[in-house]
Amino acid sequence: MSRKKPKKSEVSPYLDLIEAPLTPDWEMRLGHITDRRLRSHLRRCASFSSARGIRPEEVTDAVISQFADVVAKSGLPRPKQIVRENISPWALFWL
């Protein structure tokens, strides 16, 4: 059974959440990351958190789970990879 691609009208609200502008807290936190690839991987989750009013220090497993749900519904290709790329750097991000 193949998975149907969501209609653009169904996807837009989800894309808005993961492509939202960053809050100043997130801009500052990501601005300290010199590795462009790492910063890029963290940006979608940071955008999601910004859109929901979640500050960097408030990110929990529940927030990551909600982010994963939104990515899965977004219609973006390879949603599991996107989530993995956003979650993996968190350990380094908080050191």
PDB file of C-alpha atoms in Angstrom, residues 29-30 32-46 84-95:
ATOM      1  CA  ARG A  29      21.836  30.207  20.041  1.00  0.00           C
ATOM      2  CA  LEU A  30      22.251  29.060  16.441  1.00  0.00           C
ATOM      3  CA  HIS A  32      27.167  30.519  17.962  1.00  0.00           C
ATOM      4  CA  ILE A  33      27.367  27.360  15.860  1.00  0.00           C
ATOM      5  CA  THR A  34      30.150  27.764  13.321  1.00  0.00           C
ATOM      6  CA  ASP A  35      29.518  24.486  11.475  1.00  0.00           C
ATOM      7  CA  ARG A  36      27.049  25.428   8.715  1.00  0.00           C
ATOM      8  CA  ARG A  37      25.801  21.878   8.255  1.00  0.00           C
ATOM      9  CA  LEU A  38      25.100  21.438  11.965  1.00  0.00           C
ATOM     10  CA  ARG A  39      23.355  24.822  12.109  1.00  0.00           C
ATOM     11  CA  SER A  40      21.292  23.880   9.050  1.00  0.00           C
ATOM     12  CA  HIS A  41      20.230  20.571  10.619  1.00  0.00           C
ATOM     13  CA  LEU A  42      19.095  22.302  13.807  1.00  0.00           C
ATOM     14  CA  ARG A  43      17.233  25.105  12.052  1.00  0.00           C
ATOM     15  CA  ARG A  44      13.948  23.296  11.326  1.00  0.00           C
ATOM     16  CA  CYS A  45      13.488  22.214  14.920  1.00  0.00           C
ATOM     17  CA  ALA A  46      14.503  25.706  16.053  1.00  0.00           C
ATOM     18  CA  ARG A  84      17.136  12.214  12.712  1.00  0.00           C
ATOM     19  CA  GLU A  85      19.275  15.059  11.350  1.00  0.00           C
ATOM     20  CA  ASN A  86      17.600  17.480  13.765  1.00  0.00           C
ATOM     21  CA  ILE A  87      17.755  15.228  16.807  1.00  0.00           C
ATOM     22  CA  SER A  88      21.314  13.900  16.440  1.00  0.00           C
ATOM     23  CA  PRO A  89      23.017  17.297  16.811  1.00  0.00           C
ATOM     24  CA  TRP A  90      21.096  18.161  20.014  1.00  0.00           C
ATOM     25  CA  ALA A  91      23.603  16.331  22.191  1.00  0.00           C
ATOM     26  CA  LEU A  92      26.451  18.401  20.734  1.00  0.00           C
ATOM     27  CA  PHE A  93      24.335  21.545  20.743  1.00  0.00           C
ATOM     28  CA  TRP A  94      23.879  21.481  24.518  1.00  0.00           C
ATOM     29  CA  LEU A  95      27.497  20.682  25.486  1.00  0.00           C
TER      30      LEU A  95
END
